[in-house]
Coordinates of C-alpha atoms (C1' of nucleotides) and ligand atoms in Angstrom, one line a residue:
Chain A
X1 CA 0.0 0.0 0.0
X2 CA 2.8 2.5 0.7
X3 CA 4.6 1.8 -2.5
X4 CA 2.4 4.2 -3.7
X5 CA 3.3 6.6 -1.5
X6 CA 6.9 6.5 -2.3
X7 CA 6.5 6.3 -6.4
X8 CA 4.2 9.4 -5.8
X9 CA 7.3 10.8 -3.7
X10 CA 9.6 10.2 -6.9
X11 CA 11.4 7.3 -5.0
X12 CA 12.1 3.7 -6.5
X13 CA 10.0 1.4 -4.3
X14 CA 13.5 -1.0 -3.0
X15 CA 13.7 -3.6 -0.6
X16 CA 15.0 -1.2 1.7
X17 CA 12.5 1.8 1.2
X18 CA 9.7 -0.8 2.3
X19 CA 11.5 -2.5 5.0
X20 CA 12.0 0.6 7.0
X21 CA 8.8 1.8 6.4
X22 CA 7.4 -1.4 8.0
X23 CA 9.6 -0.4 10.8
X24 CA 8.4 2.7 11.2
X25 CA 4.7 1.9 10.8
X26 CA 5.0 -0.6 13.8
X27 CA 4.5 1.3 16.5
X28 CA 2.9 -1.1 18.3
X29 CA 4.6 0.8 21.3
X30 CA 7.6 2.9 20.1
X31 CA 6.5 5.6 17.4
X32 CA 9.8 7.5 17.9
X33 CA 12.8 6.0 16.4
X34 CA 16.8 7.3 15.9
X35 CA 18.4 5.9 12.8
X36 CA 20.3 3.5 15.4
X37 CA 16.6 2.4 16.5
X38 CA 16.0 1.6 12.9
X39 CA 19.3 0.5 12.3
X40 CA 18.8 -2.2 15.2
X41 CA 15.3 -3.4 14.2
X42 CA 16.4 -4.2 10.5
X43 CA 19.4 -6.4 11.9
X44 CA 17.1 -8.5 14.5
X45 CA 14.5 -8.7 11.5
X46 CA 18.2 -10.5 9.5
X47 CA 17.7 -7.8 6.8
X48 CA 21.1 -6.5 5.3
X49 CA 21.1 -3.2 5.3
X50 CA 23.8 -0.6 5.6
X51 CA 23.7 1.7 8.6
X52 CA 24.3 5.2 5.5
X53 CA 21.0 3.9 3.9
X54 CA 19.4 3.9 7.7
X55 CA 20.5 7.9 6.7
X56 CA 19.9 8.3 3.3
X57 CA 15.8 6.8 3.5
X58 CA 14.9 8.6 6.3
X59 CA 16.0 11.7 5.5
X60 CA 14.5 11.6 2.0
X61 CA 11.3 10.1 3.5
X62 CA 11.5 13.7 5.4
X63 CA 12.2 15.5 2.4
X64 CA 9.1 13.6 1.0
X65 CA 7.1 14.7 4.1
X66 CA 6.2 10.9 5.0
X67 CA 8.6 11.2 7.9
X68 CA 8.8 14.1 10.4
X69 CA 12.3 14.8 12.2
X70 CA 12.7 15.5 15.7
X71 CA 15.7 17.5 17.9
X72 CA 15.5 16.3 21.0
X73 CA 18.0 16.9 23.7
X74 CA 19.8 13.8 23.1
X75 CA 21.8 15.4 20.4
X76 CA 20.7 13.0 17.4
X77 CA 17.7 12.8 14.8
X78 CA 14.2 10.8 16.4
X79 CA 12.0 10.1 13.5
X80 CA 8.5 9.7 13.3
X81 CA 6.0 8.5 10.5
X82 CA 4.1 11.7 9.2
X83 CA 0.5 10.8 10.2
X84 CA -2.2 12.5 11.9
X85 CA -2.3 16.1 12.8
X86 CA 0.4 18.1 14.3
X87 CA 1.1 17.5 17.8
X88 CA 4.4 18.2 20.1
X89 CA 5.6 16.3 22.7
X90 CA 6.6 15.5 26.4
X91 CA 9.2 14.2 27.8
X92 CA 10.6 11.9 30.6
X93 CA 13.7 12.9 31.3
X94 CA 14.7 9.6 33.2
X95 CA 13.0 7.1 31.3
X96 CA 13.2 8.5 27.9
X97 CA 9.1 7.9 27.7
X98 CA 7.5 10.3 24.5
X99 CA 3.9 11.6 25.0
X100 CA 2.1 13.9 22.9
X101 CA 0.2 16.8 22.5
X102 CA -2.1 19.3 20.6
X103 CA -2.6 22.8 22.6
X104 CA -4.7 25.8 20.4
X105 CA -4.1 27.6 22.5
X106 CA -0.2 27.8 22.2
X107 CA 0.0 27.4 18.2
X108 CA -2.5 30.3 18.0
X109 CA 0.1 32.3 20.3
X110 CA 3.3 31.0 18.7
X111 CA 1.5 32.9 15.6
X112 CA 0.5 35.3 16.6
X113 CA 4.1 36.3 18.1
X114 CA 5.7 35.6 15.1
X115 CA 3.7 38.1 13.5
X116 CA 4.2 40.4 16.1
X117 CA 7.8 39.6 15.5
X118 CA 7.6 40.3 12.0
X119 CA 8.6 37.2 11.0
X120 CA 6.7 35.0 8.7
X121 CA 6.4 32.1 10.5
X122 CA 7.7 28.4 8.9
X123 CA 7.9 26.0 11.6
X124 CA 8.5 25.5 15.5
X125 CA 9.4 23.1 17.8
X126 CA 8.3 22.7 21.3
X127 CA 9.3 20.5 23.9
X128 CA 8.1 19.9 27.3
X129 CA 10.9 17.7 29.6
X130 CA 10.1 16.5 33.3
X131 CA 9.7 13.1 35.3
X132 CA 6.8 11.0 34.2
X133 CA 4.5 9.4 36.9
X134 CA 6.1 6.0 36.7
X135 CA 10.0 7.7 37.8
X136 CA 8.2 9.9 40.1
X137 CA 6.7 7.0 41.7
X138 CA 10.5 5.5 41.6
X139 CA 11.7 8.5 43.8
Chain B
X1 CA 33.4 41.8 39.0
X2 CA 32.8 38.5 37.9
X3 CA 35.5 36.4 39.9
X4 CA 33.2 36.5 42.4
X5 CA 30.1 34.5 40.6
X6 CA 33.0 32.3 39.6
X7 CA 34.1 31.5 42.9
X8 CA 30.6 30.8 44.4
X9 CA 30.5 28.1 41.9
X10 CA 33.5 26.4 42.9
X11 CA 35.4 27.4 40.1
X12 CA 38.7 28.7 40.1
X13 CA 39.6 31.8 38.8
X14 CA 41.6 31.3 35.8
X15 CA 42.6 33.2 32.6
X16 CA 40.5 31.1 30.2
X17 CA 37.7 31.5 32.4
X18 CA 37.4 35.0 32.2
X19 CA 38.3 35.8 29.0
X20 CA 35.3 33.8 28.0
X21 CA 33.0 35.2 30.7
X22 CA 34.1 38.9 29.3
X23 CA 33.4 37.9 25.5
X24 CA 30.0 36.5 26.8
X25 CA 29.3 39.2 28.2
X26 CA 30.5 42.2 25.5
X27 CA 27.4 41.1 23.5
X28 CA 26.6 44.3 22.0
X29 CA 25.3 42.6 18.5
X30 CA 25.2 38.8 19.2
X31 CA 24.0 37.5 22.6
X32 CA 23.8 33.9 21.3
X33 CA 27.2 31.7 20.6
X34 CA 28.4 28.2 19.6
X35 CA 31.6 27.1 21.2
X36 CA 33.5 27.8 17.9
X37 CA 32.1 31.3 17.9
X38 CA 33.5 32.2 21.1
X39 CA 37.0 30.7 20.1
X40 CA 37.1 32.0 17.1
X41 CA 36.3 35.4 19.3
X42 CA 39.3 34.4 21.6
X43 CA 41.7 34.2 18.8
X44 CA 40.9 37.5 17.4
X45 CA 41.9 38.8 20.9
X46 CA 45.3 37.3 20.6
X47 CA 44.2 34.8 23.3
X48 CA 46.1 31.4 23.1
X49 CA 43.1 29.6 24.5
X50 CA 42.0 25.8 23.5
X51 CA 39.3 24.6 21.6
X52 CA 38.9 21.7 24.9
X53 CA 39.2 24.5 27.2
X54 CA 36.3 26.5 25.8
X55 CA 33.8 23.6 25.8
X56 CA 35.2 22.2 29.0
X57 CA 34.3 26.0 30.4
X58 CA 31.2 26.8 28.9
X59 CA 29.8 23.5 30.1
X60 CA 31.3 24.1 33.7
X61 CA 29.1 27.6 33.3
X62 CA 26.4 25.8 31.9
X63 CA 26.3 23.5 35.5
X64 CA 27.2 26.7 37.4
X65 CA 23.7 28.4 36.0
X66 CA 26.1 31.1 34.5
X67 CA 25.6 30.3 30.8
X68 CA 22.5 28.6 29.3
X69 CA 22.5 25.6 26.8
X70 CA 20.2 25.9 23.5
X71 CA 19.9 23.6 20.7
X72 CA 19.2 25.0 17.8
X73 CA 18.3 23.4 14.6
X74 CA 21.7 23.9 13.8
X75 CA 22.8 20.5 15.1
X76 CA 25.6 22.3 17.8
X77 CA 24.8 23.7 20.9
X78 CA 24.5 27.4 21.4
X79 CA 25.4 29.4 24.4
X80 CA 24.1 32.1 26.1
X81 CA 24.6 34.2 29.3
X82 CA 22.0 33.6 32.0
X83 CA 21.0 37.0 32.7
X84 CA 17.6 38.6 33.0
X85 CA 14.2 36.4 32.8
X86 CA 13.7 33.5 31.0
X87 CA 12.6 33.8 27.4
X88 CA 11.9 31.6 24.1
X89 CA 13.6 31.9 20.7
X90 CA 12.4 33.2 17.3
X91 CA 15.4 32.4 14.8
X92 CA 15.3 33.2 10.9
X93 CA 16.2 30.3 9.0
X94 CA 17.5 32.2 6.0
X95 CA 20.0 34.7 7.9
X96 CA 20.2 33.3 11.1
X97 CA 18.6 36.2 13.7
X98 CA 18.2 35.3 16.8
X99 CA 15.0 37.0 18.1
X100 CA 13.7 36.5 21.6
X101 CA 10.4 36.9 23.4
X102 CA 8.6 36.3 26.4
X103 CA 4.7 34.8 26.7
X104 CA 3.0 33.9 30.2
X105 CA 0.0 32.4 28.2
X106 CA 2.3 30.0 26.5
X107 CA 4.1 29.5 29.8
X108 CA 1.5 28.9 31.9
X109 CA -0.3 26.4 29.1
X110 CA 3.3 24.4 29.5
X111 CA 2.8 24.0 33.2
X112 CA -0.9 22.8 32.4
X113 CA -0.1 19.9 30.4
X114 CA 3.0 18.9 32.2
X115 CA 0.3 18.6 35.1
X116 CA -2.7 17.0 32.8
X117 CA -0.1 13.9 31.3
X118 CA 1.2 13.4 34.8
X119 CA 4.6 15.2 34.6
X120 CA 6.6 17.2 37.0
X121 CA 8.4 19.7 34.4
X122 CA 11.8 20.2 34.8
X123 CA 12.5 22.4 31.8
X124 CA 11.1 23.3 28.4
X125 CA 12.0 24.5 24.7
X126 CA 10.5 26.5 22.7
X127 CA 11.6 27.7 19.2
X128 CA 9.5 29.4 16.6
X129 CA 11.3 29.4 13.1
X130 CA 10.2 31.4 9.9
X131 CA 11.6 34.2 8.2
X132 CA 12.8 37.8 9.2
X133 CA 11.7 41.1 7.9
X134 CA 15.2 42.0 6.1
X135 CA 15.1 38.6 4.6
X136 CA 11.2 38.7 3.3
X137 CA 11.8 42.3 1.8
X138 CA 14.7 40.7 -0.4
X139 CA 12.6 38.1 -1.7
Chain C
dA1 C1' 57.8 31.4 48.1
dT2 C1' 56.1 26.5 48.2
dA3 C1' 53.3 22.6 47.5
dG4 C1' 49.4 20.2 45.9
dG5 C1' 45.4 20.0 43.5
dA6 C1' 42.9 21.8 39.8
dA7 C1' 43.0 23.6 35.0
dT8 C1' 44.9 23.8 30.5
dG9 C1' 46.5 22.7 25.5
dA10 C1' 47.3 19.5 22.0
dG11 C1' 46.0 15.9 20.0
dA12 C1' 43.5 11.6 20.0
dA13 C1' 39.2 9.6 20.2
dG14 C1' 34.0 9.3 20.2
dC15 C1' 29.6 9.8 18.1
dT16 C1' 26.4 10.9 14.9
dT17 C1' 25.8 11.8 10.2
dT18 C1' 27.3 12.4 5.3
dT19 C1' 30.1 11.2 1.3
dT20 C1' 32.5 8.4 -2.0
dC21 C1' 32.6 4.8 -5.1
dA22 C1' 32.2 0.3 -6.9
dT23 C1' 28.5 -2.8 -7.3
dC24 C1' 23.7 -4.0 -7.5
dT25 C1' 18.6 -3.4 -8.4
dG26 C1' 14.4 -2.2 -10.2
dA27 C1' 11.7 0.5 -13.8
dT28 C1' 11.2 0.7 -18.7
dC29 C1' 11.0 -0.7 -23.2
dG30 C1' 11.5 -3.9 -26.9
Chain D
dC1 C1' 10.9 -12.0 -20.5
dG2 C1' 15.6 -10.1 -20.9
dA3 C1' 18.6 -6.1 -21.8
dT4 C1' 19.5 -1.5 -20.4
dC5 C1' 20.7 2.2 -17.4
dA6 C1' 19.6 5.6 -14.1
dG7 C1' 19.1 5.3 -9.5
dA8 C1' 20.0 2.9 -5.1
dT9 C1' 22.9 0.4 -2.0
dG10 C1' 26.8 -1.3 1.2
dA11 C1' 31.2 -0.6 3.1
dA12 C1' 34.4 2.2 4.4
dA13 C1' 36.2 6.7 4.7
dA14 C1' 35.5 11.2 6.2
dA15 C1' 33.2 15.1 8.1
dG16 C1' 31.5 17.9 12.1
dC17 C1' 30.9 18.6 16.7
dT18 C1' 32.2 17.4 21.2
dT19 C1' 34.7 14.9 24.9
dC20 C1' 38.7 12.6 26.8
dT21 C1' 43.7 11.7 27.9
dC22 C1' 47.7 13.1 29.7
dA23 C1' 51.8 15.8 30.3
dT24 C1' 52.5 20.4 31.7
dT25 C1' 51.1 24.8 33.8
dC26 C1' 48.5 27.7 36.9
dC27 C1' 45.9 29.0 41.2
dT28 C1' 45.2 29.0 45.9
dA29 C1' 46.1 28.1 50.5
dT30 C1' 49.7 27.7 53.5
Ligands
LIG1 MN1 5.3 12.4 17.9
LIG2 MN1 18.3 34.2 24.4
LIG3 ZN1 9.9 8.3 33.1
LIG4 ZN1 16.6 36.8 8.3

DNA sequence: ATAGGAATGAGAAGCTTTTTCATCTGATCG
DNA sequence: CGATCAGATGAAAAAGCTTCTCATTCCTAT
C-alpha cells in the first residue's frame, strides 16, 4: 500500500525503502525511532542493510514529508511517521518515555508572536521535559 | 566583578575563564554563541586559549547556571549568558537572527499539560522558526 | 615562596551523520 | 521476459561537533 506513497514521492520502491517503512509503521509501542533504533530493528528482523541507507531513506522520507524529524536533547535525529495532525511532545527525562500533545491555544500564540515579531512564520518546535509518573513513583 | 560568581560556583579563577565570561558578556550585537564562535572570538583577541578548554568551560558555566545551553536546529549547541528572565527563541532560517520573546500564556499552558499527562516539568523548549523582515523584503 | 590539586592545551578519540565509489537493483521498453 | 541504465545500496572513509587523555602549567592556600 505504501509503494504508492513512495512512487508518488519520486522514490524507487527498493527492498529497503519498504522495509524501513514497515519499521516505522509498527508502532505497536515505540512511534519515535533514531536511525540506530531503525538500524537495530532491520538487523534483528536479518535484513542487510547498511547503517548510511538507515540515513539516506529517512532523511529523503522527510524530504518527502512521510517522515517528520525530531531535535530532542539527546543530540541526534528521532523520526516519526508523518500521520495524523500536528502534535508536540513530552518528555521523561529519566525514562526517555515520548507523549504527545495538541494545545490551540499555544499554536495560536506561537503565531501570533511571530507576527508580532515580523517574522513570517515556517515551523517551530516545542518540547516539554520532566519526570513521568512511573520515575516519580521510583523516587 | 565577575570572579566572584566564579568563585561561588567552585570554580577557580583562571585566565581562560574570564576571557570567556568577558566575550560573553561584551554582547553588543550577538548575545547567542556556539563554542566555535566564542573561540574564534578568543583568537581574534590574541588569546592562546583551546578549543577543549572553551567547551570544557562553557559546560562548567552551563552546571554553574552562568551560561544557558540551546539547541538549535543547527545541530551544535548554542550558548548564552544567563542574565535577565527567561525567554523563548524566534530564529530566521535564511539569515540566522536570533529573536527572543517572552509569553506567560504559553508558559502557563506548558505547566498545564505537564500537570494534565502526569509530569513534574523540569524544563522546556520553545523555538519558533520562519523568516525575518530584512530577509522577506529581499525576496 | 612552596606545594598540591585543579586547570589547560594539544591531540587523540568518540559519536552521529554524510560522502564516496564500486557494485547491484528495479523501472522501462522492446 | 531479458537487456539497459539511471538510480539505489553497502562498506568504508571522512566530516563535524564534542569529549577525553595526559603531560604540563597555573591558582590557591599555606
Ligand atoms: Mn510524535
Ligand atoms: Mn536568548
Ligand atoms: Zn519516566
Ligand atoms: Zn533573516
Amino acid at each position: 500500500m505504501e509503494s504508492k506513497d513512495l512512487r508518488k514521492a519520486g522514490l524507487k520502491v527498493t527492498l529497503p525503502r519498504m522495509k524501513i517503512l514497515e519499521i516505522l509503521e509498527a508502532a505497536d509501542d515505540q512511534r519515535h525511532f533514531s536511525a540506530e533504533d531503525v538500524y537495530k530493528q532491520l538487523l534483528e528482523a536479518g535484513e542487510d542493510i547498511g547503517l548510511a541507507t538507515v540515513y539516506r531513506v529517512l532523511t529523503q522520507f522527510e524530504t518527502a514529508d512521510l517522515v517528520m524529524r525530531h531535535h530532542f536533547e539527546s543530540g541526534h535525529s528521532v523520526f516519526e511517521l508523518n500521520r495524523g495532525p500536528h502534535h508536540d511532545h513530552i518528555l521523561c527525562v529519566r525514562c526517555g518515555k515520548v507523549d504527545e500533545f495538541v494545545d490551540e491555544t499555544i499554536e495560536r500564540r506561537q503565531r501570533e508572536i511571530a507576527e508580532n515579531s515580523g517574522y513570517r512564520m515556517t515551523d517551530h518546535s516545542l518540547y516539554i521535559y520532566g519526570i513521568c509518573e512511573a520515575c516519580q513513583s521510583k523516587e
